[in-house]
Short mmCIF file of C-alpha atoms and ligand atoms in Angstrom, two decimals:
data_model
loop_
_atom_site.label_atom_id
_atom_site.label_comp_id
_atom_site.label_asym_id
_atom_site.label_seq_id
_atom_site.Cartn_x
_atom_site.Cartn_y
_atom_site.Cartn_z
CA MET Q 1 15.22 0.14 12.42
CA LEU Q 2 11.97 -0.77 10.73
CA ILE Q 3 10.72 -3.47 8.39
CA ASP Q 4 8.62 -2.81 5.31
CA THR Q 5 6.45 -5.93 5.37
CA HIS Q 6 4.87 -5.44 1.94
CA ALA Q 7 6.63 -3.95 -1.07
CA HIS Q 8 6.63 -4.66 -4.81
CA LEU Q 9 10.15 -3.66 -5.80
CA MET Q 10 10.06 -5.84 -8.90
CA PHE Q 11 7.44 -3.60 -10.49
CA LYS Q 12 8.49 -1.47 -13.46
CA GLU Q 13 8.21 1.69 -11.35
CA PHE Q 14 11.54 0.71 -9.76
CA GLU Q 15 13.43 -0.57 -12.78
CA ASN Q 16 15.49 2.58 -13.27
CA ASP Q 17 16.56 3.40 -9.74
CA LEU Q 18 16.27 0.29 -7.59
CA GLU Q 19 19.74 0.75 -6.10
CA ASP Q 20 18.89 4.31 -5.04
CA VAL Q 21 15.60 3.20 -3.54
CA LEU Q 22 17.36 0.49 -1.57
CA SER Q 23 20.07 2.78 -0.24
CA LYS Q 24 17.50 5.43 0.66
CA ALA Q 25 15.60 2.77 2.59
CA LYS Q 26 18.76 1.68 4.39
CA GLU Q 27 19.69 5.26 5.28
CA ALA Q 28 16.21 5.81 6.66
CA GLY Q 29 16.62 2.72 8.84
CA VAL Q 30 14.50 0.21 6.93
CA GLU Q 31 16.61 -2.86 7.48
CA LYS Q 32 14.49 -5.57 5.93
CA ILE Q 33 11.96 -5.52 3.11
CA ILE Q 34 9.48 -8.26 2.27
CA ASN Q 35 9.02 -8.19 -1.48
CA ILE Q 36 5.59 -9.55 -2.36
CA GLY Q 37 4.77 -11.64 -5.41
CA CYS Q 38 1.32 -11.25 -6.92
CA ASP Q 39 1.53 -13.37 -10.08
CA VAL Q 40 3.89 -16.02 -11.43
CA LYS Q 41 6.32 -13.55 -12.97
CA SER Q 42 6.55 -11.16 -10.04
CA SER Q 43 6.92 -14.08 -7.63
CA GLN Q 44 9.88 -15.37 -9.63
CA ALA Q 45 11.33 -11.86 -9.75
CA ALA Q 46 10.92 -11.49 -5.97
CA VAL Q 47 12.90 -14.70 -5.42
CA LYS Q 48 15.64 -13.54 -7.75
CA MET Q 49 15.92 -10.19 -5.96
CA ALA Q 50 15.99 -11.88 -2.56
CA ASP Q 51 18.88 -14.03 -3.75
CA GLU Q 52 20.71 -10.92 -4.88
CA TYR Q 53 20.13 -8.59 -1.93
CA GLU Q 54 20.72 -9.69 1.62
CA ASN Q 55 18.02 -7.54 3.22
CA LEU Q 56 15.27 -8.52 0.77
CA TYR Q 57 12.92 -11.47 1.29
CA ALA Q 58 10.41 -12.94 -1.13
CA THR Q 59 6.88 -14.31 -1.14
CA LEU Q 60 5.02 -16.35 -3.74
CA GLY Q 61 1.45 -15.48 -4.50
CA LEU Q 62 -1.37 -15.09 -6.97
CA HIS Q 63 -3.40 -11.94 -6.41
CA PRO Q 64 -7.16 -12.35 -7.05
CA TYR Q 65 -6.58 -10.71 -10.46
CA ASP Q 66 -4.52 -13.76 -11.44
CA ALA Q 67 -6.56 -16.36 -9.58
CA ALA Q 68 -7.27 -18.26 -12.79
CA LEU Q 69 -3.64 -19.39 -12.90
CA ALA Q 70 -3.82 -21.30 -9.62
CA ASN Q 71 -3.62 -25.08 -9.89
CA GLU Q 72 -2.13 -28.02 -8.02
CA GLU Q 73 0.85 -28.19 -10.33
CA LEU Q 74 1.93 -24.61 -9.64
CA MET Q 75 1.38 -25.13 -5.91
CA ASP Q 76 3.64 -28.20 -6.00
CA GLU Q 77 6.29 -26.26 -7.83
CA TRP Q 78 6.11 -23.47 -5.28
CA ARG Q 79 6.18 -25.92 -2.37
CA LYS Q 80 9.48 -27.29 -3.65
CA LEU Q 81 10.88 -23.78 -4.12
CA ILE Q 82 9.99 -22.79 -0.55
CA LEU Q 83 11.61 -25.89 0.90
CA LYS Q 84 14.92 -25.17 -0.75
CA ASN Q 85 15.08 -21.40 -0.36
CA LYS Q 86 15.05 -19.88 3.13
CA LYS Q 87 14.47 -16.40 1.74
CA ILE Q 88 10.97 -17.28 0.57
CA VAL Q 89 9.14 -16.41 3.75
CA ALA Q 90 5.40 -16.45 3.00
CA ILE Q 91 2.58 -17.24 0.60
CA GLY Q 92 0.60 -14.33 -0.83
CA GLU Q 93 -0.64 -11.93 -1.58
CA CYS Q 94 -3.73 -13.95 -2.23
CA GLY Q 95 -7.37 -13.63 -1.33
CA LEU Q 96 -10.56 -12.12 -2.66
CA ASP Q 97 -11.26 -8.85 -4.43
CA TYR Q 98 -14.85 -8.15 -5.43
CA PHE Q 99 -14.16 -4.45 -5.98
CA LYS Q 100 -12.03 -4.47 -9.08
CA ALA Q 101 -11.20 -8.02 -10.16
CA ASP Q 102 -13.26 -9.31 -13.05
CA VAL Q 103 -12.31 -12.89 -12.18
CA PRO Q 104 -15.41 -14.88 -11.14
CA LYS Q 105 -15.88 -15.32 -7.40
CA ASP Q 106 -15.66 -19.11 -7.48
CA VAL Q 107 -12.33 -18.93 -9.34
CA GLN Q 108 -10.99 -16.48 -6.77
CA LYS Q 109 -12.17 -18.67 -3.91
CA SER Q 110 -10.58 -21.77 -5.34
CA ALA Q 111 -7.22 -20.01 -5.83
CA PHE Q 112 -7.42 -18.67 -2.28
CA ARG Q 113 -8.08 -22.16 -0.87
CA LEU Q 114 -5.18 -23.65 -2.84
CA GLN Q 115 -2.79 -21.02 -1.52
CA ILE Q 116 -3.99 -21.40 2.06
CA ALA Q 117 -3.35 -25.14 1.76
CA LEU Q 118 0.10 -24.46 0.34
CA ALA Q 119 1.06 -22.09 3.16
CA GLU Q 120 -0.15 -24.60 5.71
CA SER Q 121 1.68 -27.55 4.19
CA ALA Q 122 4.88 -25.56 3.70
CA GLY Q 123 4.60 -24.12 7.22
CA VAL Q 124 4.93 -20.48 6.15
CA PRO Q 125 2.66 -17.53 6.96
CA LEU Q 126 -0.09 -16.24 4.70
CA ILE Q 127 -0.56 -12.71 3.35
CA VAL Q 128 -4.19 -11.99 2.54
CA HIS Q 129 -5.55 -9.35 0.18
CA CYS Q 130 -9.23 -8.69 0.79
CA ARG Q 131 -11.33 -5.98 -0.81
CA ASP Q 132 -15.11 -5.78 -0.60
CA ALA Q 133 -15.16 -9.50 0.18
CA TYR Q 134 -14.93 -9.56 3.95
CA ASP Q 135 -17.59 -12.16 4.77
CA ASP Q 136 -16.44 -14.63 2.14
CA CYS Q 137 -12.84 -14.15 3.15
CA LEU Q 138 -13.56 -14.94 6.77
CA GLU Q 139 -15.75 -17.89 5.82
CA ILE Q 140 -12.90 -19.47 3.85
CA LEU Q 141 -10.40 -18.90 6.66
CA ASP Q 142 -12.88 -20.32 9.15
CA GLU Q 143 -13.45 -23.50 7.14
CA LYS Q 144 -9.70 -24.09 7.09
CA PHE Q 145 -8.53 -23.12 10.55
CA VAL Q 146 -9.36 -24.15 14.09
CA TRP Q 147 -8.66 -20.87 15.81
CA ASP Q 148 -7.80 -22.07 19.27
CA ASP Q 149 -5.01 -24.20 17.82
CA LYS Q 150 -1.72 -22.69 16.83
CA ASN Q 151 -2.12 -21.91 13.12
CA ILE Q 152 0.34 -20.46 10.68
CA GLY Q 153 0.57 -16.68 10.91
CA ILE Q 154 -2.04 -14.81 8.87
CA VAL Q 155 -2.09 -11.11 8.09
CA LEU Q 156 -4.72 -9.06 6.33
CA HIS Q 157 -2.48 -6.65 4.48
CA CYS Q 158 -3.33 -3.04 3.63
CA TYR Q 159 -6.22 -3.14 6.04
CA SER Q 160 -9.02 -0.91 4.81
CA GLY Q 161 -12.10 -2.46 6.37
CA ASN Q 162 -14.05 -1.33 9.40
CA LEU Q 163 -13.48 -1.90 13.09
CA SER Q 164 -16.02 -4.67 13.57
CA PHE Q 165 -14.40 -6.84 10.91
CA ALA Q 166 -10.95 -6.10 12.32
CA GLU Q 167 -12.19 -7.27 15.72
CA LYS Q 168 -13.29 -10.57 14.18
CA LEU Q 169 -9.79 -11.00 12.76
CA TRP Q 170 -8.02 -10.13 16.00
CA LYS Q 171 -10.22 -12.58 17.91
CA ARG Q 172 -8.81 -15.27 15.61
CA GLY Q 173 -5.22 -14.10 16.04
CA VAL Q 174 -5.09 -12.67 12.50
CA LEU Q 175 -2.90 -9.57 12.19
CA THR Q 176 -3.89 -6.35 10.46
CA SER Q 177 -1.21 -4.43 8.57
CA PHE Q 178 -1.38 -0.73 7.78
CA THR Q 179 -0.22 1.27 4.75
CA GLY Q 180 -0.09 4.97 3.88
CA ILE Q 181 -3.91 4.90 3.82
CA VAL Q 182 -3.83 5.40 7.59
CA THR Q 183 -2.23 8.84 7.00
CA TYR Q 184 -5.01 10.08 4.71
CA PRO Q 185 -7.25 12.68 6.37
CA ASN Q 186 -10.46 11.01 5.18
CA ALA Q 187 -9.48 7.49 6.29
CA LYS Q 188 -11.29 7.75 9.62
CA ASP Q 189 -12.34 4.08 9.73
CA VAL Q 190 -8.82 2.78 9.19
CA GLN Q 191 -7.47 5.25 11.74
CA GLU Q 192 -9.96 3.96 14.28
CA VAL Q 193 -8.80 0.40 13.56
CA ALA Q 194 -5.12 1.35 13.93
CA LYS Q 195 -5.90 3.10 17.19
CA LYS Q 196 -7.56 -0.01 18.61
CA ALA Q 197 -5.29 -2.66 17.09
CA PRO Q 198 -3.88 -4.96 19.79
CA MET Q 199 -0.17 -4.41 20.31
CA ASP Q 200 0.76 -7.94 19.24
CA LEU Q 201 -1.45 -7.98 16.12
CA PHE Q 202 -0.32 -5.21 13.83
CA MET Q 203 2.46 -4.53 11.33
CA VAL Q 204 3.36 -1.66 9.00
CA GLU Q 205 4.00 -1.74 5.27
CA THR Q 206 4.16 0.53 2.23
CA ASP Q 207 2.54 -1.58 -0.54
CA CYS Q 208 4.87 0.48 -2.73
CA PRO Q 209 4.83 1.70 -5.49
CA TYR Q 210 1.22 2.38 -4.46
CA LEU Q 211 -0.34 4.32 -1.60
CA ALA Q 212 2.31 6.89 -0.74
CA PRO Q 213 1.69 8.44 2.69
CA GLN Q 214 -0.07 11.81 2.79
CA ILE Q 215 3.07 14.00 2.66
CA TYR Q 216 4.24 12.17 -0.48
CA ARG Q 217 0.80 11.55 -1.91
CA GLY Q 218 0.67 11.47 -5.68
CA ASN Q 219 4.29 10.31 -5.91
CA ARG Q 220 5.65 6.82 -6.20
CA ASN Q 221 5.78 5.19 -2.80
CA GLU Q 222 8.95 3.45 -1.56
CA PRO Q 223 10.14 1.50 1.51
CA ALA Q 224 11.80 4.52 3.19
CA TYR Q 225 8.34 6.06 3.63
CA VAL Q 226 7.14 3.27 5.91
CA PHE Q 227 8.19 5.50 8.81
CA GLU Q 228 5.27 7.81 8.02
CA VAL Q 229 2.88 4.92 8.62
CA ALA Q 230 4.53 4.17 11.98
CA ARG Q 231 4.47 7.87 12.88
CA LYS Q 232 0.73 8.11 12.25
CA ILE Q 233 0.05 4.99 14.30
CA SER Q 234 2.06 6.43 17.20
CA GLU Q 235 -0.13 9.55 17.04
CA LEU Q 236 -3.32 7.49 16.93
CA LYS Q 237 -2.28 5.20 19.76
CA ASN Q 238 -0.78 8.08 21.69
CA ILE Q 239 2.50 6.29 22.27
CA SER Q 240 6.02 7.13 21.14
CA LEU Q 241 7.24 6.45 17.63
CA GLU Q 242 10.05 4.37 19.15
CA GLU Q 243 7.49 2.14 20.81
CA VAL Q 244 5.52 1.63 17.58
CA ILE Q 245 8.74 0.81 15.78
CA GLU Q 246 9.89 -1.62 18.44
CA ILE Q 247 6.56 -3.41 18.58
CA SER Q 248 5.92 -3.61 14.86
CA VAL Q 249 9.45 -4.89 14.24
CA LYS Q 250 9.00 -7.52 16.93
CA ASN Q 251 5.67 -8.59 15.39
CA SER Q 252 7.15 -8.67 11.89
CA LEU Q 253 10.21 -10.70 12.87
CA ALA Q 254 8.03 -13.22 14.67
CA PHE Q 255 5.51 -13.39 11.81
CA PHE Q 256 7.98 -13.89 8.96
CA GLY Q 257 10.70 -15.62 10.96
CA VAL Q 258 13.37 -13.38 9.43
NI1 NI J 1 0.40 -5.42 -2.56
#
């Protein structure tokens, strides 16, 4: 069995064949799927789907693109939701994106800080999106957390940075999670990171509908394909696929508490 720790099944790409996608995932051995919210609407949809399907879990988050919508009121609302619904298992994806987002940096930072505070106060893990904003991202995490204490779990999802930044994360106990990017022939940096990732600090995900693994590249991605990510990591680490599966499942269960 495997867990897809980052999917967006509420996106329109799945509206016509969700049932098929879910049964294909189950047949492939993907037993649990964490469905990630990235704005108010998709967060609500993730919760609704988690209520409907036993093997789906939900997160609440504002992606940097929607950072302007973050405020104390929404955080309070979400805090209450988390406390009464066990299937809401994390906050995020949230973070910083200086590559594509046209939201000003200070707005992104403030939304990120609000969501970190929410995760901490609700006692749930945090899923971080970070693109071309590595130093600022780390600075914000560092101002919030004392790393030798036991913090909430933090993962940098869809890791696409270099090894030296990954090492800074691992030193702090932050996990790195890998998508289909690791299967792309030109993704040498990410492959190096996956190869070196400590056994207790990595997870696998699809980020579907995006980032289909190399053999499906160009198509819509889906949870069943998360095995390709695990397969590539087993190659890079030179260990068996079974071992990668066992370890990443163990890490995912511990991280999300599912
Ligand atoms: Ni995502």
